[in-house]
Amino acid sequence: MNQANKNKKMSYYKIQNLEQYFKHYNKSIREPRKFWGKIAEENFVWYQTWDKVVDFNMAEAEVKWFTEAKVNIVKNCIDRHLARRGNKTAIIFEPNNINEEAQHITYNDLHQRVCKMANVLREQGISKGDRVCIYLPMIPELAVSVLACARIGAIHSVVFAGFSATAVSSRINDSECKMVVTSDGGFRGEKTIDLKGIIDEALINCPSVKNVLVVKRTNQSIFMETGRDQWLQPLLDNASDNNVAEIMDAEDPLFILYTSGSTGKPKGMVHTTAGYMVYTAYTFKNVFQHEENDIFWCTADIGWITGHSYILYGPLLNGATTVMFEGIPSYPDFSRFWEVIEKHKITQFYTAPTAIRSLAKESIDFVQKYPLKSLKVIGTVGEPINEEAWHWYNNHVGGKRCPVVDTWWQTETGGIMISPIAFVTPTKPTYATLPLPGIQPVLMDEKRNEIEGNQKEGSLCIKFPWPAMARTIWGNHQRFKDTYFSTFPGKYFTGDGALRDEVGYYRITGRVDDVIIVSGHNLGTAPIEDAINEHPAVSESAIVGFPHDIKGNALYGFVILKDTGETRHREHLKKEINQHISDHIGPIAKLDKIQFVTGLPKTRSGKIMRRILRKIAEGDLSNFGDITTLLNPEIVEEIVEGKL
Ligand code: WT7
């Protein structure tokens, strides 16, 4: 065997069949350093390689990958492809409005645009380590801004453009962003969203922000504050397209992305450079079995981790063509997704169960009009997919030919953790199936012991570090340690429950903490309760989730009113409470049901017994188990009666 062939055979970058999956998996567990070291060495460009592949102390939540290595992720996403793929489309932009033409941005174009933007950022005083908040709709400037930050080593903090002014300002303040990149407005279905107005309101309380760069998208008239706000386009027009990328340390922060927790304010998850790069590239390549001429479409927003890892970084690192869709699945009608798949000849389609369920309830004609023959792989992410939705997706979108990859992961994990590998892992409806190489899941029982064997259920933990794991919570390492590494000392606790079947396949059963996944969005109960409690008529509240046909879960609020002689009609109050939530967090956190109660079931230590409220919200009004430990057992009956 000649050297070239031997090297090819040795490569771990792409898994081709099930036997190889097991081989690579075993290698990744027995010799993680060799496994990841080889992948890192063969598939990326480095200014300097590492000293150690991994260095960690899980009990202290200290993890480092590729120590001492020097790299720039954008060089890997763009520059190194230019020789071979300069004229290949990097990003297809599909606008909200069907009358607006799609844009095909080549790797050359993207390089030029990112370099210009990087120069603008530097001219505006941004340098390595500074935080930049990006609050933009799904337009090319969003991708360009993210990549420009990464190119110059600024830490991007993308805030989903559906969050309210209060939510944006708390995120800006938490990481003390120096700059905000936003747009005049955003198109979303028939609506136009006043993004600049939201930023103006948010910035009333954000002393760290010195500059706001504004992209013109909707052409609506907006307020521009002299000395602070500037239109972006003229700055870009004057900028050079020559830009020297910053040399980054492997462990320099790449971005912060906020996710809600069960308590307290949102957590600014910090992802670093090299490990995130290696892992998102590797998982993208394998899970979706990406090939050179594929057209990949992930329907998420870049404001979520799914968009960071699988619209931008994972695909671009592989020199892929990735789609950015500005619109929504229901506009101009429910065939939009299928029309876009047909139009751009999408080969891999990646969406959320909630979107599938909402489209499955509409007429089948919307999807059957389109042959969808270009599709090879279809994926889901964000929440458990129920059996019915899985089959609908498999039958009507995948035509029973396309493997359904049910990918389980989290903002904190950076990349896909448990998932079928398309064409390699036999799928099973509702199962995320097997861990990817490098991932060591374990199930834990209540006594904090590892559960051995199959056909078992427990709390899902990961017992060995992987390259893309979040390294800390911005400004609060103790909270990072407490939240993820203390429940089961030395292990990363996911917050999810899981079941392991007879062959070792995993099925995620849902959150075991007070996080509720609504339409694939991770919502902590505490911030919503805080928002409700700020309403002058409210004294206390508790939120639980209940099953919902489309959203997976919806929110049910139990609200205690103050004894203020409140005379307004209760329906009116309900509306106000939801408006309050909308203003404080965003419309995604609105409650589907509100029940006014006079008390909440509490333990003697004052903790709300959510288990009982959950049963009531679900409509299961009997058999509450042992409620004698409650401080106020009589309240349970009262709440049940109030519901009837
Ligand atoms: C939580 C993480 C990771 C991208 C989007 C969500 C749930 C995610 C699945 C899946 C069952 C899933 C979990 C997880 N989840 N994917 N395939 N099957 N549940 O990121 O907002 O950080 O939420 O989403 O509960 O813990 P996130």
XYZ file of C-alpha atoms and ligand atoms in Angstrom:
671
model
C 0.000 0.000 0.000
C 1.448 3.356 -0.928
C 1.615 6.175 1.593
C -1.284 8.148 0.123
C -3.611 5.185 0.329
C -2.502 4.329 3.783
C -3.195 7.858 4.964
C -6.576 7.815 3.348
C -7.419 4.619 5.112
C -6.286 6.036 8.416
C -8.412 9.158 8.205
C -11.054 9.516 10.898
C -12.795 12.478 9.336
C -15.595 10.638 7.608
C -17.461 7.565 8.730
C -18.618 5.450 5.796
C -20.401 2.486 7.319
C -21.575 1.041 10.597
C -18.520 -1.102 11.140
C -16.350 1.961 10.722
C -18.546 3.918 13.106
C -17.866 1.369 15.835
C -14.188 1.310 14.995
C -13.891 5.087 15.144
C -16.062 5.255 18.225
C -13.887 2.775 20.077
C -10.749 4.579 19.016
C -12.197 7.892 20.220
C -12.847 6.395 23.649
C -9.632 4.440 24.045
C -7.380 7.085 22.575
C -9.246 10.386 22.468
C -6.033 12.356 22.063
C -4.930 10.406 19.033
C -8.402 10.450 17.542
C -9.031 14.204 17.811
C -5.411 15.105 17.235
C -5.440 13.359 13.888
C -8.733 14.920 12.826
C -7.501 18.370 13.848
C -4.197 17.951 12.077
C -5.534 16.688 8.781
C -8.530 18.910 8.208
C -7.690 22.439 9.282
C -5.039 25.103 8.861
C -3.164 26.161 11.992
C -0.608 28.879 12.608
C 0.820 26.627 15.252
C -0.194 23.183 16.457
C -0.940 22.145 20.015
C 0.943 21.043 22.947
C -1.787 18.850 24.452
C -4.911 17.691 22.625
C -6.953 17.874 25.807
C -6.270 18.954 29.345
C -9.096 18.746 31.867
C -10.444 18.522 35.362
C -14.164 17.813 35.059
C -14.811 18.181 38.791
C -13.575 21.781 38.565
C -15.251 22.340 35.195
C -11.870 23.141 33.663
C -11.458 21.938 30.088
C -8.976 22.925 27.409
C -8.541 21.511 23.940
C -5.529 21.912 21.672
C -3.599 23.909 24.242
C -1.151 26.471 22.904
C -2.381 26.030 19.336
C -2.869 29.153 17.216
C -5.629 29.371 14.686
C -8.251 31.589 13.091
C -11.615 29.937 12.491
C -12.556 32.279 9.635
C -9.348 31.451 7.779
C -10.631 27.884 7.995
C -14.194 28.817 7.019
C -13.299 30.977 4.033
C -9.708 31.773 3.050
C -8.419 28.247 2.699
C -11.283 27.368 0.325
C -10.602 30.230 -2.068
C -8.104 28.444 -4.275
C -10.377 25.532 -4.954
C -13.849 26.896 -4.255
C -13.604 30.638 -4.806
C -16.503 30.667 -7.242
C -18.556 28.123 -5.390
C -21.644 29.429 -3.587
C -21.018 29.657 0.129
C -24.360 31.141 1.155
C -27.691 31.134 -0.605
C -29.859 33.876 0.813
C -33.569 33.209 0.390
C -35.533 36.364 1.302
C -38.824 36.495 3.148
C -40.606 37.999 0.182
C -40.998 35.619 -2.752
C -40.720 38.488 -5.216
C -37.267 39.366 -4.032
C -34.544 37.399 -5.762
C -32.409 34.911 -3.886
C -28.715 35.791 -3.599
C -25.865 33.409 -4.252
C -22.817 34.570 -2.337
C -19.639 32.845 -3.468
C -16.672 32.106 -1.228
C -14.838 34.946 -2.997
C -17.723 37.360 -2.335
C -17.999 36.241 1.250
C -14.279 36.708 1.747
C -14.458 40.233 0.431
C -17.503 41.143 2.477
C -16.127 39.689 5.692
C -12.773 41.432 5.212
C -14.480 44.777 4.664
C -16.677 44.315 7.692
C -13.678 43.232 9.760
C -11.931 46.466 8.775
C -15.008 48.507 9.664
C -15.141 46.881 13.082
C -11.478 47.674 13.691
C -11.913 51.258 12.496
C -14.774 51.623 14.933
C -12.497 50.649 17.778
C -13.250 46.958 18.124
C -10.322 44.691 18.829
C -9.564 41.201 20.025
C -11.558 40.216 23.085
C -14.181 42.989 22.789
C -17.803 41.882 22.819
C -20.103 42.820 19.970
C -23.838 42.290 20.200
C -25.436 41.330 16.893
C -29.186 41.867 16.683
C -30.134 41.232 13.084
C -32.721 39.404 11.036
C -31.658 36.441 8.897
C -29.944 38.492 6.195
C -26.430 38.055 4.759
C -25.092 40.885 6.953
C -25.763 38.671 9.964
C -23.400 35.995 8.646
C -20.897 38.628 7.576
C -20.945 40.336 10.988
C -20.495 37.087 12.888
C -17.576 36.042 10.695
C -16.012 39.507 10.764
C -16.004 39.422 14.562
C -14.387 35.997 14.563
C -11.828 37.157 12.027
C -10.567 39.943 14.270
C -11.010 37.999 17.499
C -13.950 40.023 18.784
C -16.406 37.899 20.724
C -19.811 37.869 19.062
C -22.944 37.717 21.110
C -25.809 37.155 18.718
C -29.166 37.912 20.282
C -32.165 36.416 18.469
C -34.065 39.285 16.862
C -37.300 38.146 18.508
C -36.123 39.095 21.977
C -37.541 42.188 23.638
C -35.652 45.364 24.573
C -35.353 44.251 28.207
C -33.952 40.869 27.197
C -31.455 42.458 24.793
C -30.291 45.037 27.298
C -29.684 42.462 30.025
C -27.629 40.394 27.575
C -25.657 43.426 26.428
C -24.938 44.463 29.999
C -24.016 41.001 31.203
C -21.115 40.813 28.763
C -20.532 44.579 28.474
C -20.746 44.763 24.709
C -19.006 47.745 23.156
C -21.002 47.731 19.971
C -24.344 46.663 18.556
C -24.881 45.696 14.931
C -28.551 45.888 14.004
C -30.862 46.875 11.159
C -33.620 49.392 10.643
C -36.133 46.575 10.689
C -36.779 42.995 9.722
C -39.284 41.196 7.497
C -41.125 38.279 8.976
C -44.034 36.922 6.971
C -46.409 39.811 6.471
C -44.984 41.742 9.391
C -42.193 44.239 9.628
C -40.363 44.281 12.933
C -38.983 47.520 14.331
C -35.552 46.244 15.328
C -33.855 49.615 15.649
C -36.663 50.835 17.882
C -36.091 47.848 20.149
C -32.348 48.568 20.256
C -32.972 52.247 21.053
C -35.100 51.203 23.990
C -32.597 48.575 25.097
C -29.681 51.001 24.993
C -31.249 53.418 27.458
C -29.644 51.228 30.099
C -26.477 50.029 28.389
C -23.527 52.245 29.286
C -20.926 49.964 27.686
C -22.227 50.440 24.130
C -20.308 53.103 22.235
C -21.369 52.448 18.652
C -24.362 51.122 16.788
C -23.995 50.062 13.163
C -27.247 49.902 11.256
C -27.963 47.765 8.199
C -30.643 49.086 5.883
C -33.131 46.321 5.237
C -36.737 47.502 5.410
C -36.189 51.191 4.617
C -38.540 52.222 7.370
C -37.783 55.549 8.990
C -35.839 55.213 12.208
C -34.187 57.339 14.838
C -30.399 57.725 14.540
C -28.570 59.027 17.568
C -25.768 61.393 16.615
C -22.388 60.222 17.780
C -23.629 56.715 18.421
C -25.488 55.366 15.383
C -24.140 54.990 11.859
C -25.437 53.393 8.703
C -23.246 50.425 7.878
C -23.225 50.582 4.095
C -21.220 53.807 3.630
C -18.622 52.487 6.067
C -18.345 49.265 4.077
C -18.109 51.173 0.806
C -15.088 53.014 2.121
C -13.412 50.030 3.728
C -10.542 48.084 2.220
C -11.116 44.421 1.436
C -7.644 43.615 2.605
C -7.692 42.276 6.109
C -5.170 40.361 8.147
C -6.923 37.897 10.433
C -6.092 37.868 14.117
C -4.027 34.950 15.344
C -6.133 33.375 18.052
C -5.270 31.049 20.835
C -7.154 27.734 20.721
C -8.933 28.632 23.947
C -9.717 32.272 23.180
C -13.478 32.845 23.390
C -15.145 32.748 19.977
C -18.630 33.703 21.062
C -21.117 34.068 23.854
C -24.627 32.784 23.389
C -27.282 33.189 26.043
C -29.506 30.344 27.102
C -32.100 30.331 29.835
C -31.639 28.309 32.938
C -34.095 27.046 35.486
C -33.110 29.838 37.842
C -31.616 33.271 37.644
C -30.693 35.371 34.690
C -29.811 33.905 31.288
C -26.471 32.156 31.131
C -23.901 33.514 28.704
C -22.415 30.278 27.438
C -18.848 30.812 26.309
C -17.526 28.793 23.398
C -13.880 28.873 22.478
C -12.114 28.630 19.176
C -10.276 25.460 18.214
C -12.366 22.760 19.852
C -15.583 24.289 18.593
C -14.115 24.504 15.105
C -12.975 20.893 14.987
C -16.161 19.492 16.446
C -18.749 21.434 14.451
C -16.898 20.662 11.219
C -16.608 16.971 12.064
C -20.208 16.516 13.163
C -21.602 18.414 10.182
C -19.612 16.254 7.794
C -20.676 13.001 9.388
C -24.224 13.387 10.611
C -25.365 14.812 7.280
C -22.807 12.887 5.195
C -22.007 16.058 3.369
C -20.546 15.830 -0.140
C -19.024 18.525 -2.317
C -22.055 19.488 -4.391
C -24.665 19.303 -1.678
C -26.911 22.221 -0.796
C -27.549 22.275 2.925
C -30.479 24.021 4.544
C -30.919 24.417 8.263
C -34.081 26.433 8.974
C -33.015 27.672 12.408
C -32.197 31.292 13.129
C -28.541 32.192 13.631
C -29.696 33.650 16.944
C -29.696 30.079 18.300
C -26.807 27.640 18.604
C -28.231 25.519 15.773
C -27.697 28.430 13.427
C -24.192 29.179 14.734
C -23.019 25.599 14.347
C -24.985 24.314 11.356
C -25.832 27.330 9.229
C -22.483 29.025 9.578
C -19.486 27.346 11.114
C -20.003 23.624 10.403
C -20.982 24.039 6.742
C -18.448 26.777 5.913
C -15.626 24.840 7.555
C -16.432 22.070 5.079
C -16.603 24.408 2.092
C -20.301 23.658 1.782
C -23.178 25.673 0.335
C -25.490 26.729 3.143
C -28.887 28.410 2.970
C -30.011 31.379 5.040
C -33.780 31.779 5.026
C -35.220 35.071 6.165
C -38.872 34.040 6.264
C -41.221 31.717 8.088
C -42.738 28.351 7.070
C -46.266 29.731 6.754
C -45.609 32.645 4.423
C -46.864 33.241 1.790
C -48.432 29.831 2.481
C -47.663 26.520 4.125
C -45.708 25.233 1.160
C -42.840 27.676 1.585
C -40.316 25.142 2.935
C -41.097 22.675 0.173
C -41.012 25.334 -2.486
C -37.570 26.465 -1.315
C -36.263 22.883 -1.215
C -37.404 22.453 -4.816
C -36.120 25.840 -5.909
C -32.595 25.440 -4.576
C -32.432 21.659 -4.946
C -31.692 21.188 -1.279
C -29.934 17.913 -0.457
C -29.983 18.057 3.350
C -32.824 19.667 5.236
C -32.617 20.300 8.983
C -35.556 21.665 10.981
C -37.414 21.455 14.295
C -40.174 19.038 15.308
C -42.449 21.973 16.100
C -42.205 23.173 12.492
C -42.947 19.671 11.244
C -46.005 19.379 13.470
C -47.340 22.761 12.445
C -46.991 21.887 8.746
C -48.353 18.371 9.173
C -51.648 19.757 10.416
C -52.177 21.687 7.177
C -53.423 20.153 3.942
C -51.151 17.446 2.569
C -51.372 19.144 -0.826
C -48.920 21.795 0.321
C -46.155 19.231 0.468
C -47.367 16.786 -2.168
C -47.202 19.421 -4.870
C -43.427 19.142 -4.709
C -41.479 16.013 -5.670
C -38.554 16.911 -3.321
C -36.336 14.474 -5.190
C -33.158 16.425 -4.463
C -33.350 15.564 -0.755
C -30.942 12.972 0.602
C -31.052 13.500 4.362
C -33.630 15.136 6.632
C -32.917 16.093 10.205
C -34.556 17.369 13.354
C -33.315 19.189 16.419
C -34.469 21.057 19.484
C -36.908 18.776 21.249
C -38.103 15.196 21.247
C -39.883 14.295 18.035
C -43.090 12.346 18.558
C -43.753 9.217 16.537
C -46.500 10.746 14.388
C -44.398 13.712 13.353
C -41.422 11.436 12.669
C -43.496 9.308 10.279
C -45.077 12.290 8.574
C -41.632 13.749 7.976
C -40.215 10.439 6.792
C -43.157 9.684 4.478
C -44.071 13.055 3.052
C -40.833 14.983 3.063
C -38.211 12.253 2.865
C -40.348 10.018 0.651
C -39.143 7.108 2.816
C -35.805 7.329 1.025
C -34.058 9.834 3.248
C -32.654 8.915 6.632
C -34.183 11.013 9.417
C -31.414 12.197 11.704
C -32.872 13.068 15.094
C -29.987 15.067 16.523
C -29.755 15.595 20.267
C -27.546 18.375 21.594
C -27.635 21.706 23.452
C -26.374 25.278 23.396
C -23.835 24.103 25.947
C -22.580 21.162 23.891
C -21.774 23.324 20.853
C -22.440 20.517 18.413
C -24.496 17.388 17.830
C -23.859 14.725 20.491
C -26.238 11.830 19.966
C -27.603 11.219 16.495
C -27.839 8.750 13.694
C -25.182 9.184 11.034
C -27.066 9.365 7.745
C -26.922 6.110 5.746
C -24.763 4.566 8.467
C -26.851 4.228 11.637
C -30.186 2.406 11.229
C -32.792 4.895 12.454
C -35.585 4.246 14.931
C -38.486 6.697 15.290
C -38.151 8.993 18.335
C -34.616 7.784 19.068
C -31.544 9.962 18.729
C -29.797 6.540 18.586
C -26.027 6.447 19.208
C -23.413 8.834 20.565
C -21.074 10.341 18.006
C -17.403 9.423 18.299
C -15.844 11.149 21.285
C -19.093 11.311 23.230
C -19.419 9.167 26.335
C -23.002 9.330 27.615
C -24.003 7.731 30.885
C -27.335 7.372 32.668
C -27.410 8.174 36.362
C -29.895 7.066 38.991
C -31.303 9.095 41.906
C -28.538 7.875 44.154
C -26.048 9.350 41.703
C -24.779 6.003 40.583
C -24.072 5.149 37.010
C -26.736 2.833 35.581
C -25.152 -0.094 33.790
C -26.805 -2.161 31.090
C -29.564 -1.543 28.621
C -33.305 -0.962 28.813
C -32.715 1.588 31.519
C -33.763 5.171 32.106
C -31.986 7.910 34.027
C -30.455 11.367 34.024
C -28.248 11.882 31.012
C -24.655 12.874 31.727
C -21.487 12.951 29.653
C -18.454 11.618 31.435
C -15.583 12.753 29.257
C -14.918 16.168 27.678
C -15.546 16.754 23.985
C -13.994 19.531 21.900
C -17.034 21.816 21.489
C -18.265 21.874 25.053
C -18.911 25.320 26.532
C -16.016 26.344 28.749
C -17.760 28.607 31.204
C -20.635 31.006 31.814
C -19.492 34.536 31.041
C -18.422 36.185 34.286
C -19.557 33.326 36.497
C -17.509 30.159 36.464
C -18.952 29.096 39.786
C -22.428 29.024 38.296
C -21.089 26.978 35.377
C -19.630 24.464 37.780
C -22.711 24.381 39.990
C -25.144 24.014 37.119
C -23.403 21.379 35.058
C -20.706 19.619 37.066
C -21.979 19.394 40.628
C -25.159 17.331 40.490
C -23.055 14.360 39.426
C -19.523 15.301 40.451
C -16.982 14.947 37.676
C -19.637 14.537 34.998
C -21.385 17.006 32.735
C -25.106 16.949 33.587
C -27.313 17.721 30.602
C -30.576 18.411 32.432
C -32.273 15.818 30.228
C -33.614 12.399 31.031
C -32.938 9.555 28.629
C -33.770 5.944 28.026
C -31.348 3.365 26.661
C -32.994 0.583 24.683
C -31.971 -3.050 24.276
C -29.289 -2.290 21.678
C -27.949 0.813 23.400
C -29.892 3.407 21.422
C -30.761 6.578 23.332
C -34.134 8.208 23.437
C -34.317 11.626 25.054
C -37.327 11.742 27.345
C -37.243 15.467 28.151
C -35.974 17.904 30.725
C -35.663 16.790 34.304
C -35.228 20.367 35.568
C -37.362 23.504 35.393
C -36.537 24.276 31.798
C -39.455 23.938 29.382
C -38.944 23.461 25.658
C -41.641 25.406 23.803
C -41.576 25.176 20.016
C -37.969 24.112 20.318
C -37.070 27.150 22.413
C -35.460 26.590 25.727
C -37.364 28.588 28.348
C -36.476 28.737 31.995
C -39.396 29.102 34.358
C -37.679 31.631 36.630
C -37.267 34.550 34.230
C -40.871 34.212 33.093
C -42.097 34.110 36.653
C -39.996 37.182 37.413
C -41.597 39.015 34.506
C -45.099 38.111 35.670
C -44.352 39.040 39.242
C -43.366 42.508 38.149
C -46.960 43.179 37.139
C -48.361 45.441 39.855
C -51.396 43.236 40.442
C -49.415 39.994 40.860
C -47.948 38.725 44.078
C -46.576 35.350 43.014
C -46.642 32.906 40.158
C -45.500 29.493 38.987
C -45.057 28.294 35.442
C -45.183 24.728 34.248
C -45.296 23.112 30.849
C -48.120 20.990 29.472
C -48.214 18.922 26.262
C -49.240 20.821 23.160
C -49.926 19.292 19.736
C -47.796 21.722 17.778
C -45.432 23.399 20.198
C -44.496 20.202 22.009
C -45.060 22.024 25.276
C -47.006 25.143 26.078
C -46.846 27.256 29.208
C -49.421 27.207 31.984
C -49.208 29.917 34.603
C -50.659 29.749 38.112
C -50.904 33.318 39.318
C -51.675 34.725 42.731
C -53.068 38.255 42.648
C -52.335 40.852 45.260
C -55.172 41.847 47.448
C -55.322 45.329 45.962
C -59.005 45.478 45.276
C -58.108 44.936 41.636
C -61.335 45.520 39.781
C -60.253 45.021 36.197
C -61.716 42.072 34.414
C -59.627 38.922 34.716
C -59.415 38.365 30.974
C -57.966 41.827 30.725
C -55.397 41.015 33.387
C -54.416 37.863 31.521
C -53.728 39.924 28.434
C -51.657 42.356 30.462
C -49.635 39.569 31.998
C -48.824 38.182 28.574
C -47.925 41.628 27.343
C -45.600 41.950 30.306
C -43.888 38.698 29.377
C -43.641 39.822 25.781
C -41.996 43.077 26.840
C -39.589 41.457 29.255
C -38.594 38.352 27.363
C -40.296 38.096 23.998
C -43.503 36.728 22.504
C -42.142 33.157 22.524
C -42.512 33.054 26.305
C -46.219 33.977 26.398
C -48.527 31.738 28.426
C -51.178 29.629 26.725
C -53.200 29.340 29.914
C -53.398 31.408 33.038
C -55.225 30.310 36.154
C -55.644 32.676 39.070
C -55.164 30.898 42.379
C -55.003 31.935 46.007
C -51.937 29.870 46.862
C -49.324 27.510 45.430
C -48.481 24.053 46.778
C -45.263 24.432 48.728
C -42.973 22.198 50.669
C -42.033 23.098 54.195
C -38.823 24.603 52.917
C -40.870 26.921 50.707
C -40.168 25.224 47.384
C -43.057 25.124 44.933
C -44.096 21.544 44.183
C -44.125 21.822 40.427
C -44.806 18.145 40.013
C -48.362 18.743 41.268
C -48.890 21.841 39.168
C -47.650 19.941 36.130
C -50.271 17.239 36.668
C -52.996 19.822 37.038
C -51.870 21.654 33.911
C -51.830 18.381 31.982
C -55.419 17.772 33.070
C -54.539 14.766 35.202
C -56.515 15.717 38.258
C -56.205 12.610 40.352
C -53.520 10.742 42.138
C -51.112 13.439 43.193
C -49.053 10.994 45.207
C -47.923 11.937 48.638
C -48.856 15.518 49.379
C -48.611 15.293 53.136
C -45.180 16.906 53.073
C -46.811 20.059 51.774
C -47.149 23.079 53.953
C -50.609 23.716 52.527
C -52.106 20.461 51.179
C -55.602 21.995 51.041
C -54.536 24.301 48.214
C -54.274 21.368 45.796
C -57.989 20.695 45.898
C -58.743 24.362 45.556
C -56.581 24.661 42.443
C -58.159 21.554 40.935
C -61.628 22.984 41.530
C -60.597 26.272 40.031
C -59.543 24.475 36.914
C -62.825 22.567 36.482
C -32.413 21.105 24.917
C -31.337 22.064 24.532
C -29.298 22.114 20.280
C -30.030 22.924 19.453
C -31.343 23.454 19.845
C -31.741 23.440 21.268
C -33.744 19.522 23.855
C -32.536 19.231 21.671
C -33.264 17.299 21.031
C -33.612 16.053 20.414
C -34.936 15.584 22.276
C -33.833 17.588 22.278
C -33.135 18.913 25.099
C -31.898 19.761 25.315
N -33.367 18.813 22.649
N -32.472 18.336 20.693
N -33.145 15.699 19.222
N -34.455 15.237 21.081
N -34.675 16.728 22.897
O -30.736 23.962 22.078
O -31.996 25.631 23.412
O -29.831 24.665 24.262
O -31.925 23.295 24.190
O -33.253 20.860 23.796
O -34.018 19.043 26.161
O -31.430 19.743 26.637
P -31.096 24.464 23.519
